[in-house]
C-alpha atoms as a printed R data frame, in Angstrom:
    type eleno elety resid chain resno       x       y       z
1   ATOM     1    CA   GLN     A     1  90.911  50.513 102.216
2   ATOM     2    CA   ASN     A     2  88.668  53.024 100.558
3   ATOM     3    CA   HIS     A     3  85.432  53.519 102.451
4   ATOM     4    CA   ASN     A     4  84.404  56.517 100.309
5   ATOM     5    CA   LEU     A     5  85.010  58.858 103.211
6   ATOM     6    CA   PRO     A     6  85.736  62.521 102.469
7   ATOM     7    CA   HIS     A     7  89.368  63.459 102.640
8   ATOM     8    CA   CYS     A     8  90.228  65.451 105.781
9   ATOM     9    CA   ILE     A     9  93.376  67.318 106.728
10  ATOM    10    CA   PHE     A    10  94.454  66.934 110.340
11  ATOM    11    CA   ILE     A    11  96.928  69.475 111.646
12  ATOM    12    CA   VAL     A    12  98.936  68.204 114.589
13  ATOM    13    CA   PRO     A    13 100.533  71.143 116.404
14  ATOM    14    CA   THR     A    14 104.167  70.671 117.382
15  ATOM    15    CA   PRO     A    15 105.281  71.392 120.983
16  ATOM    16    CA   THR     A    16 106.666  74.748 119.868
17  ATOM    17    CA   MET     A    17 103.358  75.663 118.285
18  ATOM    18    CA   LYS     A    18 101.547  74.696 121.469
19  ATOM    19    CA   LEU     A    19 103.934  76.940 123.401
20  ATOM    20    CA   ALA     A    20 103.174  79.777 121.012
21  ATOM    21    CA   ILE     A    21  99.444  79.335 121.596
22  ATOM    22    CA   VAL     A    22  99.788  79.378 125.380
23  ATOM    23    CA   SER     A    23 102.039  82.447 125.305
24  ATOM    24    CA   THR     A    24  99.634  84.225 122.979
25  ATOM    25    CA   LEU     A    25  96.616  83.548 125.162
26  ATOM    26    CA   LEU     A    26  98.439  84.792 128.261
27  ATOM    27    CA   ALA     A    27  99.414  87.987 126.475
28  ATOM    28    CA   GLY     A    28  95.907  88.526 125.110
29  ATOM    29    CA   ALA     A    29  94.438  88.157 128.592
30  ATOM    30    CA   ALA     A    30  96.311  91.282 129.649
31  ATOM    31    CA   ALA     A    31  94.102  93.299 127.311
32  ATOM    32    CA   PHE     A    32  91.350  92.997 129.893
33  ATOM    33    CA   ALA     A    33  93.372  94.153 132.878
34  ATOM    34    CA   PRO     A    34  91.281  96.350 135.195
35  ATOM    35    CA   SER     A    35  91.468 100.022 134.334
36  ATOM    36    CA   SER     A    36  89.547 103.102 135.298
37  ATOM    37    CA   VAL     A    37  89.136 106.840 135.151
38  ATOM    38    CA   SER     A    38  86.520 109.069 136.698
39  ATOM    39    CA   ARG     A    39  83.014 107.896 135.927
40  ATOM    40    CA   SER     A    40  80.825 109.484 133.307
41  ATOM    41    CA   GLY     A    41  77.308 109.017 132.033
42  ATOM    42    CA   THR     A    42  78.543 106.961 129.065
43  ATOM    43    CA   GLU     A    43  80.514 104.338 130.986
44  ATOM    44    CA   LEU     A    44  79.507 100.714 131.138
45  ATOM    45    CA   ALA     A    45  80.339  99.059 134.448
46  ATOM    46    CA   ALA     A    46  80.851  95.332 134.889
47  ATOM    47    CA   THR     A    47  80.574  93.858 138.347
48  ATOM    48    CA   ARG     A    48  79.948  90.588 140.070
49  ATOM    49    CA   ALA     A    49  76.456  89.515 140.890
50  ATOM    50    CA   VAL     A    50  74.913  90.494 144.207
51  ATOM    51    CA   LYS     A    51  75.706  87.932 146.880
52  ATOM    52    CA   ASP     A    52  72.222  87.858 148.395
53  ATOM    53    CA   GLY     A    53  71.519  84.352 147.165
54  ATOM    54    CA   PRO     A    54  72.247  81.785 144.493
55  ATOM    55    CA   PRO     A    55  71.600  82.760 140.878
56  ATOM    56    CA   LYS     A    56  68.125  81.851 139.761
57  ATOM    57    CA   SER     A    57  69.105  80.841 136.249
58  ATOM    58    CA   GLY     A    58  71.630  78.264 137.400
59  ATOM    59    CA   LYS     A    59  74.430  80.142 135.599
60  ATOM    60    CA   LYS     A    60  77.609  81.391 137.181
61  ATOM    61    CA   ASN     A    61  77.299  84.138 139.748
62  ATOM    62    CA   LEU     A    62  78.342  86.776 137.244
63  ATOM    63    CA   THR     A    63  76.349  89.649 135.809
64  ATOM    64    CA   PHE     A    64  76.993  92.809 133.867
65  ATOM    65    CA   ASN     A    65  75.501  95.944 135.370
66  ATOM    66    CA   LYS     A    66  74.736  98.628 132.785
67  ATOM    67    CA   GLY     A    67  73.121 101.099 135.177
68  ATOM    68    CA   PHE     A    68  76.213 103.353 135.150
69  ATOM    69    CA   ASP     A    69  76.038 103.641 138.975
70  ATOM    70    CA   ASP     A    70  78.566 101.069 140.137
71  ATOM    71    CA   PRO     A    71  81.505 102.602 142.014
72  ATOM    72    CA   VAL     A    72  84.997 102.239 140.592
73  ATOM    73    CA   PRO     A    73  87.265 100.338 143.005
74  ATOM    74    CA   PRO     A    74  89.659 102.774 144.681
75  ATOM    75    CA   GLN     A    75  92.576 100.520 143.700
76  ATOM    76    CA   ALA     A    76  91.920 101.337 140.034
77  ATOM    77    CA   GLU     A    77  91.229 105.062 140.374
78  ATOM    78    CA   GLY     A    78  93.137 107.292 137.965
79  ATOM    79    CA   LEU     A    79  93.996 104.667 135.348
80  ATOM    80    CA   ILE     A    80  93.162 105.583 131.771
81  ATOM    81    CA   GLY     A    81  91.507 103.226 129.314
82  ATOM    82    CA   VAL     A    82  87.796 103.268 130.155
83  ATOM    83    CA   LEU     A    83  86.090 103.731 126.812
84  ATOM    84    CA   PRO     A    84  82.719 102.806 125.317
85  ATOM    85    CA   PRO     A    85  81.318 100.334 124.542
86  ATOM    86    CA   VAL     A    86  83.123  98.298 127.208
87  ATOM    87    CA   GLY     A    87  83.669 101.008 129.779
88  ATOM    88    CA   TYR     A    88  84.971  99.738 133.109
89  ATOM    89    CA   TRP     A    89  85.632  96.070 132.308
90  ATOM    90    CA   ASP     A    90  86.210  93.952 135.387
91  ATOM    91    CA   PRO     A    91  83.454  91.299 135.476
92  ATOM    92    CA   LEU     A    92  85.353  89.117 137.957
93  ATOM    93    CA   GLY     A    93  85.984  91.945 140.385
94  ATOM    94    CA   LEU     A    94  89.751  91.422 140.244
95  ATOM    95    CA   ALA     A    95  90.595  95.008 141.131
96  ATOM    96    CA   GLU     A    96  88.623  94.778 144.353
97  ATOM    97    CA   LYS     A    97  90.706  91.772 145.445
98  ATOM    98    CA   ARG     A    98  94.071  93.382 144.822
99  ATOM    99    CA   SER     A    99  96.072  96.265 146.231
100 ATOM   100    CA   ALA     A   100  96.572  99.529 144.362
101 ATOM   101    CA   GLU     A   101 100.200  98.546 143.734
102 ATOM   102    CA   ALA     A   102  99.137  95.224 142.222
103 ATOM   103    CA   VAL     A   103  96.614  96.933 139.945
104 ATOM   104    CA   GLN     A   104  99.278  99.410 138.817
105 ATOM   105    CA   ARG     A   105 101.594  96.481 138.150
106 ATOM   106    CA   SER     A   106  98.900  94.873 135.983
107 ATOM   107    CA   ARG     A   107  98.659  98.067 133.949
108 ATOM   108    CA   GLU     A   108 102.416  98.155 133.432
109 ATOM   109    CA   VAL     A   109 102.366  94.553 132.233
110 ATOM   110    CA   GLU     A   110  99.435  95.309 129.932
111 ATOM   111    CA   ILE     A   111 101.283  98.184 128.265
112 ATOM   112    CA   ILE     A   112 104.494  96.165 127.816
113 ATOM   113    CA   HIS     A   113 102.575  93.206 126.375
114 ATOM   114    CA   GLY     A   114 100.783  95.602 124.031
115 ATOM   115    CA   ARG     A   115 104.086  96.938 122.745
116 ATOM   116    CA   PHE     A   116 105.413  93.437 122.139
117 ATOM   117    CA   ALA     A   117 102.189  92.456 120.376
118 ATOM   118    CA   GLN     A   118 102.414  95.433 118.008
119 ATOM   119    CA   LEU     A   119 105.962  94.429 117.088
120 ATOM   120    CA   ALA     A   120 104.884  90.798 116.760
121 ATOM   121    CA   ILE     A   121 102.229  91.655 114.181
122 ATOM   122    CA   VAL     A   122 104.880  93.456 112.135
123 ATOM   123    CA   GLY     A   123 107.085  90.403 112.658
124 ATOM   124    CA   PHE     A   124 104.384  88.300 111.036
125 ATOM   125    CA   LEU     A   125 103.630  90.489 108.044
126 ATOM   126    CA   VAL     A   126 107.159  91.475 106.946
127 ATOM   127    CA   PRO     A   127 108.750  87.975 106.794
128 ATOM   128    CA   GLU     A   128 105.641  86.532 105.164
129 ATOM   129    CA   SER     A   129 105.754  89.211 102.471
130 ATOM   130    CA   TYR     A   130 109.407  88.338 101.779
131 ATOM   131    CA   ALA     A   131 108.550  84.643 101.651
132 ATOM   132    CA   ALA     A   132 105.766  85.327  99.152
133 ATOM   133    CA   SER     A   133 108.103  87.311  96.893
134 ATOM   134    CA   GLY     A   134 110.897  84.727  97.119
135 ATOM   135    CA   ALA     A   135 113.382  87.385  98.226
136 ATOM   136    CA   TYR     A   136 115.273  84.901 100.435
137 ATOM   137    CA   GLY     A   137 114.826  81.824  98.308
138 ATOM   138    CA   ASP     A   138 112.128  79.228  97.924
139 ATOM   139    CA   ASP     A   139 112.993  77.506 101.205
140 ATOM   140    CA   PHE     A   140 112.390  80.614 103.359
141 ATOM   141    CA   LEU     A   141 109.418  79.843 105.661
142 ATOM   142    CA   ALA     A   142 108.701  76.784 103.513
143 ATOM   143    CA   PRO     A   143 106.447  75.055 102.837
144 ATOM   144    CA   THR     A   144 103.460  77.132 104.026
145 ATOM   145    CA   GLY     A   145 105.022  80.593 103.932
146 ATOM   146    CA   THR     A   146 103.644  81.459 107.380
147 ATOM   147    CA   ALA     A   147 105.682  83.162 110.090
148 ATOM   148    CA   LEU     A   148 105.129  80.180 112.390
149 ATOM   149    CA   GLU     A   149 107.281  78.088 110.056
150 ATOM   150    CA   ALA     A   150 110.268  79.836 111.629
151 ATOM   151    CA   PHE     A   151 109.905  77.417 114.558
152 ATOM   152    CA   ASN     A   152 110.691  74.600 112.121
153 ATOM   153    CA   THR     A   153 112.992  76.221 109.551
154 ATOM   154    CA   ASP     A   154 115.047  78.617 111.695
155 ATOM   155    CA   PRO     A   155 114.839  77.479 115.336
156 ATOM   156    CA   ILE     A   156 118.370  78.682 116.175
157 ATOM   157    CA   TRP     A   157 117.767  82.222 114.927
158 ATOM   158    CA   LEU     A   158 114.425  82.250 116.672
159 ATOM   159    CA   ALA     A   159 116.018  81.151 119.947
160 ATOM   160    CA   LEU     A   160 118.674  83.857 119.599
161 ATOM   161    CA   THR     A   161 115.954  86.453 119.002
162 ATOM   162    CA   PHE     A   162 114.052  85.400 122.110
163 ATOM   163    CA   GLY     A   163 117.321  85.362 124.060
164 ATOM   164    CA   ILE     A   164 118.149  88.942 123.063
165 ATOM   165    CA   ILE     A   165 114.631  90.075 123.985
166 ATOM   166    CA   ALA     A   166 114.909  88.342 127.363
167 ATOM   167    CA   ALA     A   167 118.305  89.951 128.040
168 ATOM   168    CA   LEU     A   168 117.027  93.412 127.161
169 ATOM   169    CA   GLU     A   169 113.956  92.923 129.347
170 ATOM   170    CA   THR     A   170 116.168  91.825 132.249
171 ATOM   171    CA   VAL     A   171 118.293  94.955 131.891
172 ATOM   172    CA   ARG     A   172 115.165  97.116 131.734
173 ATOM   173    CA   ILE     A   173 113.757  95.589 134.930
174 ATOM   174    CA   LEU     A   174 117.069  95.969 136.777
175 ATOM   175    CA   GLN     A   175 117.410  99.615 135.746
176 ATOM   176    CA   THR     A   176 113.869 100.689 136.585
177 ATOM   177    CA   GLU     A   177 111.619 100.790 139.619
178 ATOM   178    CA   PRO     A   178 108.060  99.436 139.893
179 ATOM   179    CA   GLY     A   179 105.609 102.115 138.818
180 ATOM   180    CA   ASN     A   180 107.981 103.631 136.261
181 ATOM   181    CA   ARG     A   181 108.776 100.668 134.040
182 ATOM   182    CA   VAL     A   182 106.677 101.713 131.054
183 ATOM   183    CA   ASN     A   183 108.812 104.775 130.358
184 ATOM   184    CA   ALA     A   184 110.816 103.923 127.250
185 ATOM   185    CA   GLY     A   185 112.885 107.127 127.476
186 ATOM   186    CA   ILE     A   186 111.631 108.400 124.115
187 ATOM   187    CA   LEU     A   187 111.008 111.963 125.291
188 ATOM   188    CA   GLU     A   188 114.147 112.121 127.448
189 ATOM   189    CA   ASN     A   189 116.316 111.051 124.505
190 ATOM   190    CA   GLY     A   190 114.755 113.540 122.111
191 ATOM   191    CA   LEU     A   191 113.224 110.902 119.852
192 ATOM   192    CA   TYR     A   192 109.880 112.715 119.934
193 ATOM   193    CA   SER     A   193 109.076 116.380 120.409
194 ATOM   194    CA   MET     A   194 107.814 117.192 123.897
195 ATOM   195    CA   PRO     A   195 103.996 117.257 123.701
196 ATOM   196    CA   THR     A   196 101.634 119.276 125.839
197 ATOM   197    CA   PRO     A   197 100.209 117.495 128.911
198 ATOM   198    CA   GLU     A   198  96.885 117.048 127.111
199 ATOM   199    CA   ARG     A   199  98.588 115.631 124.028
200 ATOM   200    CA   LEU     A   200 100.716 113.327 126.175
201 ATOM   201    CA   GLU     A   201  97.620 111.850 127.840
202 ATOM   202    CA   GLU     A   202  96.067 111.354 124.399
203 ATOM   203    CA   LEU     A   203  99.159 109.511 123.162
204 ATOM   204    CA   LYS     A   204  99.198 107.296 126.260
205 ATOM   205    CA   LEU     A   205  95.578 106.338 125.652
206 ATOM   206    CA   LYS     A   206  96.237 105.594 121.980
207 ATOM   207    CA   GLU     A   207  99.206 103.398 122.866
208 ATOM   208    CA   LEU     A   208  97.115 101.484 125.390
209 ATOM   209    CA   GLN     A   209  94.260 100.915 122.952
210 ATOM   210    CA   ASN     A   210  96.539  99.996 120.052
211 ATOM   211    CA   GLY     A   211  98.331  97.541 122.315
212 ATOM   212    CA   ARG     A   212  95.067  95.919 123.372
213 ATOM   213    CA   LEU     A   213  94.031  95.561 119.745
214 ATOM   214    CA   ALA     A   214  97.438  94.161 118.799
215 ATOM   215    CA   MET     A   215  97.278  91.502 121.539
216 ATOM   216    CA   LEU     A   216  93.912  90.300 120.276
217 ATOM   217    CA   ALA     A   217  95.121  90.490 116.668
218 ATOM   218    CA   PHE     A   218  98.236  88.470 117.462
219 ATOM   219    CA   ALA     A   219  96.189  85.802 119.209
220 ATOM   220    CA   GLY     A   220  93.885  85.623 116.197
221 ATOM   221    CA   ALA     A   221  96.812  85.514 113.770
222 ATOM   222    CA   VAL     A   222  98.489  82.597 115.551
223 ATOM   223    CA   ALA     A   223  95.239  80.650 115.850
224 ATOM   224    CA   GLN     A   224  94.326  81.240 112.224
225 ATOM   225    CA   GLU     A   225  97.695  80.181 110.846
226 ATOM   226    CA   LEU     A   226  97.677  77.036 112.973
227 ATOM   227    CA   VAL     A   227  94.266  76.122 111.582
228 ATOM   228    CA   ASN     A   228  94.640  76.786 107.864
229 ATOM   229    CA   GLU     A   229  98.448  77.166 107.462
230 ATOM   230    CA   THR     A   230  97.953  80.237 105.279
231 ATOM   231    CA   PRO     A   231  99.873  83.537 105.526
232 ATOM   232    CA   LEU     A   232  98.025  86.502 107.001
233 ATOM   233    CA   LEU     A   233  98.017  88.585 103.819
234 ATOM   234    CA   VAL     A   234  96.567  85.672 101.843
235 ATOM   235    CA   ASN     A   235  93.836  85.269 104.467
236 ATOM   236    CA   LEU     A   236  93.062  88.990 104.334
237 ATOM   237    CA   GLN     A   237  92.775  88.862 100.558
238 ATOM   238    CA   GLY     A   238  90.164  86.132 100.844
């Protein structure tokens, strides 16, 4: 029956899409892993509220201290990544509840997730550009042309890809020790000229920041394509 209601499009995510969302959110959360360097006058510190009494506003016992005087937890000392405007970002006080080894482990996981996220963004843009040009036929990533269509059109190849990644990650973990698992062997294998110590620290910081941005970008890309079923480049072009 026609009740003169406006036409609406309801998108029902498949189980694989739901899995992609959950995985994306878990990876994006690593972008806010506790990190620290020596304090400076431009840092912003985030700490839990003082435990002297219940919050007056009725909100959660959580506040952001911008007085630049909060001490950095010793477990997080020496970690790079504290930059304005966020500064030392640990509003839940997670670093204070964990050992130094656990905080270091969180940083390793953050860097690895950042590397995967950077590759994932490329893995979105390149196939979608081929789908738009019709290089692999009209049925490639059909019908929407988004990278997420691979879950429906090429599940076997996608499963093989994830299997290879999992196997390589297993080998990496077995061949490395905790605390040294972020070393990809690029310098040792001569794939990049040996930088000065100052340059090496700069490159480490850039990798960390680019990885954080990529994790957030990947989360946004997945969410956006699930909502409007439009390729990223089309969305960027308005």
